[in-house]
PDB file of C-alpha atoms in Angstrom:
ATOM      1  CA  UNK A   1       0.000   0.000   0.000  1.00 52.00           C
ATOM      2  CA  UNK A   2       2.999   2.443   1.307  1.00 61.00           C
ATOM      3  CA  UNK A   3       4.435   1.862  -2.639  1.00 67.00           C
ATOM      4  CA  UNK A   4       1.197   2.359  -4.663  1.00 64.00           C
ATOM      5  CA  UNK A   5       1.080   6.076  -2.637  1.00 52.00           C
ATOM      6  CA  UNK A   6       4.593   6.986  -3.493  1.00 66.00           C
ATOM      7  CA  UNK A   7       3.867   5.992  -6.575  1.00 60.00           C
ATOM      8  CA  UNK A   8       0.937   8.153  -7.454  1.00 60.00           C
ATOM      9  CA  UNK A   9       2.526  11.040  -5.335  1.00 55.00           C
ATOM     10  CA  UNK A  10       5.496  10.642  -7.860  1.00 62.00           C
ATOM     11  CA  UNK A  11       3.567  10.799 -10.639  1.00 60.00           C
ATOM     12  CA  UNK A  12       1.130  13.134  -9.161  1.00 58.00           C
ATOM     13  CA  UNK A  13       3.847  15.809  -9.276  1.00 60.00           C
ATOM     14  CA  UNK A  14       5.067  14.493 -12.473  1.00 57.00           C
ATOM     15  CA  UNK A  15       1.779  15.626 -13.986  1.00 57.00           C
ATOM     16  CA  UNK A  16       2.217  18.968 -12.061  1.00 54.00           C
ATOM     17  CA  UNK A  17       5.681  19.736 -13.462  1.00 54.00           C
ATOM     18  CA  UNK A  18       5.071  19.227 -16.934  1.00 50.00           C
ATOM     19  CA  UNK A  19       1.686  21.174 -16.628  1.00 48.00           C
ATOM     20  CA  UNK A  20       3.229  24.149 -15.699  1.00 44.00           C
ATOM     21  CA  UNK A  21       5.670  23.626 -19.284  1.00 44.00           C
ATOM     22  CA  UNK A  22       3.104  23.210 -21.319  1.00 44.00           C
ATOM     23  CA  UNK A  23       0.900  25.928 -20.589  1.00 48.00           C
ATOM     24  CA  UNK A  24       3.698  28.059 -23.019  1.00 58.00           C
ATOM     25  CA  UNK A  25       1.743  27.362 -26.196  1.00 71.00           C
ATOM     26  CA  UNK A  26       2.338  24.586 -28.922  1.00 81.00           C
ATOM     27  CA  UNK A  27       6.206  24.969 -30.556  1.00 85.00           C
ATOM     28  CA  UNK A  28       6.982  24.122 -34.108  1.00 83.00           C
ATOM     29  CA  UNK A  29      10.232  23.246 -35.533  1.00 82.00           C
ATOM     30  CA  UNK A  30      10.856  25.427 -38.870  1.00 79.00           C
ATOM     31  CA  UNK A  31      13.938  23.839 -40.914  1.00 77.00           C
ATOM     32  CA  UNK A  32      14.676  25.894 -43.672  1.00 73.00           C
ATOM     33  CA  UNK A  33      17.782  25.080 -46.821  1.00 72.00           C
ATOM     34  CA  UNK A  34      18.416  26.414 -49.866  1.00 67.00           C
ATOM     35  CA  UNK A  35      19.766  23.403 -52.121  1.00 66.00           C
ATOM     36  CA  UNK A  36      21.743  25.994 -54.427  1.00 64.00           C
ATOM     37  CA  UNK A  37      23.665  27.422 -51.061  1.00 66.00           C
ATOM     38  CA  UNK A  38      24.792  26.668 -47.911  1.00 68.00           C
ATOM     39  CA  UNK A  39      22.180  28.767 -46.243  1.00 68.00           C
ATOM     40  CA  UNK A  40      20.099  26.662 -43.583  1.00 75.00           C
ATOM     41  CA  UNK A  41      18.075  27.002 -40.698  1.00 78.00           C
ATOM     42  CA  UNK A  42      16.596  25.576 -37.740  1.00 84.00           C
ATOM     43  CA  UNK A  43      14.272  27.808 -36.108  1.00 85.00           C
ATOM     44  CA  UNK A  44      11.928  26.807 -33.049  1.00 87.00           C
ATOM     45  CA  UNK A  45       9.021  29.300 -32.720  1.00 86.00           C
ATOM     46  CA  UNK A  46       5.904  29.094 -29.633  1.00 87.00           C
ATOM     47  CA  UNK A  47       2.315  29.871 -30.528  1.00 87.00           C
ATOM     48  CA  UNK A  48       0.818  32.717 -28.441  1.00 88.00           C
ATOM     49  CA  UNK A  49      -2.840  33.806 -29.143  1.00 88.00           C
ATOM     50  CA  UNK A  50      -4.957  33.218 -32.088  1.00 86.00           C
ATOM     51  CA  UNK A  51      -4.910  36.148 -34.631  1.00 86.00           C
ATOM     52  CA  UNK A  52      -7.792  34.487 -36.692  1.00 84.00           C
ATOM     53  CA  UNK A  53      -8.996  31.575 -37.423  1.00 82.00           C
ATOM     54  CA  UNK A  54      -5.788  30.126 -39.046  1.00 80.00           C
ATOM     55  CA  UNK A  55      -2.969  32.475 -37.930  1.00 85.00           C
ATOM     56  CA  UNK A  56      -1.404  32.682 -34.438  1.00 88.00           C
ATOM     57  CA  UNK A  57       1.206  35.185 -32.981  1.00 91.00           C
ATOM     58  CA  UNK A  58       4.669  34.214 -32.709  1.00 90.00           C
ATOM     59  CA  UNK A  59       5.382  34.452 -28.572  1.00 91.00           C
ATOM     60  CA  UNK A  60       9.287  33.490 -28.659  1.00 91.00           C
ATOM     61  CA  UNK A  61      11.806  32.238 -31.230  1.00 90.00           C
ATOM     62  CA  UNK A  62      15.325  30.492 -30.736  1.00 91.00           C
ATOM     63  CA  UNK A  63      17.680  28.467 -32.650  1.00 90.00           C
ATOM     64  CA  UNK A  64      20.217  28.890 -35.459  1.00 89.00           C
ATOM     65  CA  UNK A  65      20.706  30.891 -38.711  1.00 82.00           C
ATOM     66  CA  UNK A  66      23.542  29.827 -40.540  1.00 80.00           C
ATOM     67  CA  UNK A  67      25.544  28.799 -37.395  1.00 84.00           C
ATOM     68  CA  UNK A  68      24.209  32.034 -35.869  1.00 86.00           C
ATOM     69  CA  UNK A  69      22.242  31.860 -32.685  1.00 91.00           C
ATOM     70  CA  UNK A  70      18.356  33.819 -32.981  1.00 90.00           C
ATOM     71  CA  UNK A  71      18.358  36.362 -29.938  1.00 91.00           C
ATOM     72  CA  UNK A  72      14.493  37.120 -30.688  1.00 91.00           C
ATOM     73  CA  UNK A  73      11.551  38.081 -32.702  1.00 91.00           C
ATOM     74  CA  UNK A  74      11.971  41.618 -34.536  1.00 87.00           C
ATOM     75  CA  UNK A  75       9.426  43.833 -36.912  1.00 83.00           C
ATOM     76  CA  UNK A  76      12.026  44.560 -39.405  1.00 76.00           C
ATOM     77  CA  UNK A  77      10.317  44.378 -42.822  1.00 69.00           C
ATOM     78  CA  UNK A  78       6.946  45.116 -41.844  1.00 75.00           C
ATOM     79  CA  UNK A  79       6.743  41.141 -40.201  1.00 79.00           C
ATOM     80  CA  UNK A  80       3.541  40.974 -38.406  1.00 87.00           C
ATOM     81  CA  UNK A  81       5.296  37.646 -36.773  1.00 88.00           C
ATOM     82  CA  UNK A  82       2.201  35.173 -37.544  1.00 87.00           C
ATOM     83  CA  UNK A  83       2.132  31.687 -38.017  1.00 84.00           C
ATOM     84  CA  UNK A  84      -0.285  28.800 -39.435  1.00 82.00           C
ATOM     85  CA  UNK A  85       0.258  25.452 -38.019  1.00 78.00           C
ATOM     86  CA  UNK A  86      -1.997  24.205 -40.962  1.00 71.00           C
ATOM     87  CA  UNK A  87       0.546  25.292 -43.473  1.00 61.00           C
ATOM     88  CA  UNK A  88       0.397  25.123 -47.426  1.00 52.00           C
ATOM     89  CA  UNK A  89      -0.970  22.856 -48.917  1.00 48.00           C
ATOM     90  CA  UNK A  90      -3.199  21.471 -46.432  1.00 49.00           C
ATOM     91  CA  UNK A  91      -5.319  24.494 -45.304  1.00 42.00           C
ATOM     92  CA  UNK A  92      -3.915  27.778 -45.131  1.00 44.00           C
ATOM     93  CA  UNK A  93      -2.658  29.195 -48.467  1.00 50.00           C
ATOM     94  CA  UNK A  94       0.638  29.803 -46.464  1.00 69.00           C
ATOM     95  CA  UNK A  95       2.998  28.964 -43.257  1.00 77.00           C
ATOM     96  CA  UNK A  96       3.536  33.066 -42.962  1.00 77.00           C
ATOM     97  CA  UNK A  97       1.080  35.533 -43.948  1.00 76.00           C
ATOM     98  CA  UNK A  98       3.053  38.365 -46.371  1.00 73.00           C
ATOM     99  CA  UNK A  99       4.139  40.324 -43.443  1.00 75.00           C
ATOM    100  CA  UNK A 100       6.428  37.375 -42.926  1.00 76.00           C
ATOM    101  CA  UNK A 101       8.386  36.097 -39.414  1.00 81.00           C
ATOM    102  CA  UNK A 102      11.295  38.939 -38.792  1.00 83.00           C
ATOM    103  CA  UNK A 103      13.692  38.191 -36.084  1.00 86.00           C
ATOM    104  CA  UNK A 104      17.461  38.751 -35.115  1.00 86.00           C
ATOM    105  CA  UNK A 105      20.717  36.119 -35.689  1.00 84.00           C
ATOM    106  CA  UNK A 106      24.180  38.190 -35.676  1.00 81.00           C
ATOM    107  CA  UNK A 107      23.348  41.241 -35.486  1.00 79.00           C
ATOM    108  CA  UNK A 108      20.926  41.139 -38.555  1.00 79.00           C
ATOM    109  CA  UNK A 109      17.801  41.562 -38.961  1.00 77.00           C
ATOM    110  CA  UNK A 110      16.175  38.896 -40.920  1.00 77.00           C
ATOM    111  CA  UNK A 111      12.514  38.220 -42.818  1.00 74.00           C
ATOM    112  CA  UNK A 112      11.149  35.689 -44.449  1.00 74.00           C
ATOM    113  CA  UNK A 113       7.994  35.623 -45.949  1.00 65.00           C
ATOM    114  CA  UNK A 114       5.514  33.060 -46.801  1.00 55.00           C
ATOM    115  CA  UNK A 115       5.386  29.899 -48.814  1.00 47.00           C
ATOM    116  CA  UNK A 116       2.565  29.928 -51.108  1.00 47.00           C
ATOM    117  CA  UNK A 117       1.197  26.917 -52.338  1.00 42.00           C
ATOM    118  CA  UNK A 118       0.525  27.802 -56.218  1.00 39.00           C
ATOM    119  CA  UNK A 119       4.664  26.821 -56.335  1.00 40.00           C
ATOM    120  CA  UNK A 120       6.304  24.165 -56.924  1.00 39.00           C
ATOM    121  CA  UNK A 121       8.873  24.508 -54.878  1.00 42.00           C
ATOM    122  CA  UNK A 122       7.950  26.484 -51.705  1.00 46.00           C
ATOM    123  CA  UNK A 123      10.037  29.767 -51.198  1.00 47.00           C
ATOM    124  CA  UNK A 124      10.223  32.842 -48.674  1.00 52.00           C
ATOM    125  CA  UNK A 125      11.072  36.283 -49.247  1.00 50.00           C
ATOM    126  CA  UNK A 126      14.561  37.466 -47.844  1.00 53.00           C
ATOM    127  CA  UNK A 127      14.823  40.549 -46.661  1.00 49.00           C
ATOM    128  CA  UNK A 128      18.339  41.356 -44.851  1.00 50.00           C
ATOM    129  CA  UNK A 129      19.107  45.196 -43.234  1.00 48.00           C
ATOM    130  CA  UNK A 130      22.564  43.681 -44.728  1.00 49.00           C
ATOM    131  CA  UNK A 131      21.271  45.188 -48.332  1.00 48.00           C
ATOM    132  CA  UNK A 132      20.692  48.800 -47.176  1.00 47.00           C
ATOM    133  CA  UNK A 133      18.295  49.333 -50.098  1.00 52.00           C
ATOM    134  CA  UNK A 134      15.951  47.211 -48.266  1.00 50.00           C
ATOM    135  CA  UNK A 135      15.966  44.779 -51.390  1.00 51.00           C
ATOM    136  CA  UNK A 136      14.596  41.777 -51.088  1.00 51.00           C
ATOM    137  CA  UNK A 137      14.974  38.041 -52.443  1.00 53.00           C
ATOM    138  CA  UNK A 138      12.702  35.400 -53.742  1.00 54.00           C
ATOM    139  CA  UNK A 139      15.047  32.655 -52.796  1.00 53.00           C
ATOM    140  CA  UNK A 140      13.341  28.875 -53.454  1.00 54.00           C
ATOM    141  CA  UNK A 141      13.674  26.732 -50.357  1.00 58.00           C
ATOM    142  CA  UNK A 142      12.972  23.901 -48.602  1.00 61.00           C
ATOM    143  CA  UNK A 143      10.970  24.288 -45.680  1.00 65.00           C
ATOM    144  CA  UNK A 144      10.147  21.867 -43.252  1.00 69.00           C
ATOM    145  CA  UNK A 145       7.501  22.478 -40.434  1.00 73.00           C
ATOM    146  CA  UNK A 146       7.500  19.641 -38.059  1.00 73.00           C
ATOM    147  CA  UNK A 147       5.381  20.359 -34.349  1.00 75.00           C
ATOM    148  CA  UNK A 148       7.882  19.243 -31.254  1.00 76.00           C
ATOM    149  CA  UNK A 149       5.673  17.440 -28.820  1.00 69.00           C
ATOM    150  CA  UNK A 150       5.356  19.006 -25.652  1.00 67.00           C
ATOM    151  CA  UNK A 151       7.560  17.810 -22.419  1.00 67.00           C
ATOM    152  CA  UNK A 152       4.252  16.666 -20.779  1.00 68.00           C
ATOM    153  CA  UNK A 153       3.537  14.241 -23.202  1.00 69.00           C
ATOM    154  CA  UNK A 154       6.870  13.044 -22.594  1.00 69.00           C
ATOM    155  CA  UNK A 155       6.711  12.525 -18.704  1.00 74.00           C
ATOM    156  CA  UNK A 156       3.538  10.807 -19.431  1.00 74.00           C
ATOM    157  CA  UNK A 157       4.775   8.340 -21.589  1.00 79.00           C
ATOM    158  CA  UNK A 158       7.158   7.560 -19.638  1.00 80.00           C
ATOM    159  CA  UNK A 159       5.551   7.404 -16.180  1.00 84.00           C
ATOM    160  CA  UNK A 160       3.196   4.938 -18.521  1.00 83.00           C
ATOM    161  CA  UNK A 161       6.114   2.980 -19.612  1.00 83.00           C
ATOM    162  CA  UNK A 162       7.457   2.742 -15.586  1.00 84.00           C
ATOM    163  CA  UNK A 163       4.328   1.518 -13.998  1.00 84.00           C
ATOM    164  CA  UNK A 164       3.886  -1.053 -17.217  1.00 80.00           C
ATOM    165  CA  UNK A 165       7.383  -2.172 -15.996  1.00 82.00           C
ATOM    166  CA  UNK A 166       6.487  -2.496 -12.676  1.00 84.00           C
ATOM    167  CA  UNK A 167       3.584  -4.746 -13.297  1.00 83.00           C
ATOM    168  CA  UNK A 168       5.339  -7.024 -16.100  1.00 81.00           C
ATOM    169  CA  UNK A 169       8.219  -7.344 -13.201  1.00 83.00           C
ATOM    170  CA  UNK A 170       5.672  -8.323 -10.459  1.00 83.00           C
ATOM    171  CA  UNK A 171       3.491 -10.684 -12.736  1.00 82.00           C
ATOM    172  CA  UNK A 172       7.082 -12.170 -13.601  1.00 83.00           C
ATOM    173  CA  UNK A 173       7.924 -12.821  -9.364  1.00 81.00           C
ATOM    174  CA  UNK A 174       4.619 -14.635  -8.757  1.00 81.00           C
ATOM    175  CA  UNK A 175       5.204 -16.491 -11.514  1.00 80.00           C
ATOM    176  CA  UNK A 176       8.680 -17.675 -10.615  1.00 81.00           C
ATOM    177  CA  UNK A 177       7.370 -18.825  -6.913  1.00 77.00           C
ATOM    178  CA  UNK A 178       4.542 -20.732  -8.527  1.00 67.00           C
TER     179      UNK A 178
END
């Protein structure tokens, strides 16, 4: 009896812990490469509120730009910082709306805009302060939105996986004495 109620106190604050993590918003893994340059990309962005009915603000950003590390979301370019999780081609006609995601690697700010998808080959829209025409680039990509599954979903799994082993070990004792 003493076991079973460490056992669901463990896993009682288990549940609590990874609560409190997940209450940050869903987080989506944005790989981006251009095959005709060594420009890549792995960008991890957090879902804040809904903006409409497909779009959601951008809360926080990290990760890498070409071996540079993202301080933060920026509004260079006009970048209104929204998101779809839907995504082209399933529902929304793009990952970004035109105002694109804007944030900071190096020094630089950097925008990329959406990925319609009329094209074959999805693409963003550049725009560097390194150009100080404010040019921008229609640069084809490869972009790759994958969702990263929360750290709740984790702990539950795994207390799952624990208390399976526990049982599978104590069927496996009676067993033996029989």
């Amino acid at each position: 009896m003493k076991r079973i109620l460490i056992a669901s106190a463990l896993a009682l604050g288990l549940f609590t812990i990874s609560a409190g993590t997940a209450m940050a918003g869903p987080e989506y893994q944005v790989s981006y490469k251009v095959p005709s340059k060594s420009d890549s990309a792995t960008l991890f962005i957090t879902l804040g509120n809904a903006a409409s009915t497909t779009f959601f603000n951008i809360s926080s950003i990290s990760g890498t730009w070409d071996g540079h590390a993202v301080t933060g979301l920026s509004n260079y370019g006009g970048a209104d910082n929204l998101f779809s999780p839907l995504g082209a081609p399933k529902g929304a006609v793009q990952y970004f709306t035109s105002g694109g995601l804007s944030f900071v690697s190096d020094g630089l700010s950097i925008n990329l805009g959406g990925t319609y998808a009329e094209r074959k080959v999805p693409y963003v829209e550049l725009i560097s302060n390194v150009d100080p025409t404010g040019n921008f680039r229609k640069i084809p990509a490869i972009l790759t939105v994958t969702e990263v599954p929360e750290p709740g979903s984790f702990a539950l799994l795994g207390t799952g996986l624990l208390g399976l082993g526990l049982v599978l070990r104590k069927r496996q004792k009676r067993a033996s004495r029989a």
